Short mmCIF file of C-alpha atoms in Angstrom, two decimals:
data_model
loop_
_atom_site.label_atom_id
_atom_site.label_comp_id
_atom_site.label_asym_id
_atom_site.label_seq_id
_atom_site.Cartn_x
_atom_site.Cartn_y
_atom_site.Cartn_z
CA UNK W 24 97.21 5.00 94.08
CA UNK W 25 96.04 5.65 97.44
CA UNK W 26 92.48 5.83 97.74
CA UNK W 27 90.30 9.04 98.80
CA UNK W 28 89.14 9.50 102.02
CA UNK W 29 85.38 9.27 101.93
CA UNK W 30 83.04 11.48 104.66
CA UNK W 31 79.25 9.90 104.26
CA UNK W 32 75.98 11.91 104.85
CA UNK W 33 72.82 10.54 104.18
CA UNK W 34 74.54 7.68 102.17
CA UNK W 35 75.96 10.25 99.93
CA UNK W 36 80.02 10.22 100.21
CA UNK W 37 81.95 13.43 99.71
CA UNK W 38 85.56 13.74 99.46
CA UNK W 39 87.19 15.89 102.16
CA UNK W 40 88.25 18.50 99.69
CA UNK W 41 84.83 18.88 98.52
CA UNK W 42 83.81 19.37 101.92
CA UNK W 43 86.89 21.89 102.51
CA UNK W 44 85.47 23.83 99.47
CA UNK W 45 81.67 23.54 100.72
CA UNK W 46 82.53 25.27 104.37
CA UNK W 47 85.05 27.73 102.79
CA UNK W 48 83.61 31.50 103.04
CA UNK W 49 84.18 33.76 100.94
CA UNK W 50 87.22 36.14 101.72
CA UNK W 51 84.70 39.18 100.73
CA UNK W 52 82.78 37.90 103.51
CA UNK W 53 85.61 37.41 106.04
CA UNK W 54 85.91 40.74 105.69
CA UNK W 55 82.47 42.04 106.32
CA UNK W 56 82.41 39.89 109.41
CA UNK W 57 85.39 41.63 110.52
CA UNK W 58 84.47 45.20 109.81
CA UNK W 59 81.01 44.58 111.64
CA UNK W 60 82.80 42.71 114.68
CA UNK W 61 84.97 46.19 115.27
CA UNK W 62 82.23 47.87 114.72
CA UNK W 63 80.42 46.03 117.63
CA UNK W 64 83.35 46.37 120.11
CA UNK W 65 83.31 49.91 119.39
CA UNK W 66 79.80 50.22 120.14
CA UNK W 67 79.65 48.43 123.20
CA UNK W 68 83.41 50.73 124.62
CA UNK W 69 80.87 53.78 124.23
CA UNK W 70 78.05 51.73 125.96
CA UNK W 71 80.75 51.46 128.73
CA UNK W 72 82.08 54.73 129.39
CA UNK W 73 78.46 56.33 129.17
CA UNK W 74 77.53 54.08 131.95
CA UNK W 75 80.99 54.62 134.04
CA UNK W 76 80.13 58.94 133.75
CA UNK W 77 76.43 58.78 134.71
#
């Protein structure tokens, strides 16, 4: 058997699909992220033209 790739922190070893899981958001939050990012952009269009009429 092949062994697993080790990544070591603070002499503590994780495998990389532990670390995978670790960084992995949650999709909920994906989402969220996304909803406030469009949010943002829309925000800052208005900013935009308000500035280009005055």
């Amino acid at each position: 058997m092949p062994k697993k790739r080790l990544r070591t922190t603070n002499n503590r070893s994780y495998s990389v699909a532990d670390l995978r899981q670790a960084y992995t958001p949650v999709k909920e939050n994906i989402e969220e992220e996304a909803r406030l990012r469009e949010e943002n952009a829309h925000k800052k269009t208005k900013q935009l033209t308000k500035k280009k009429r005055q």
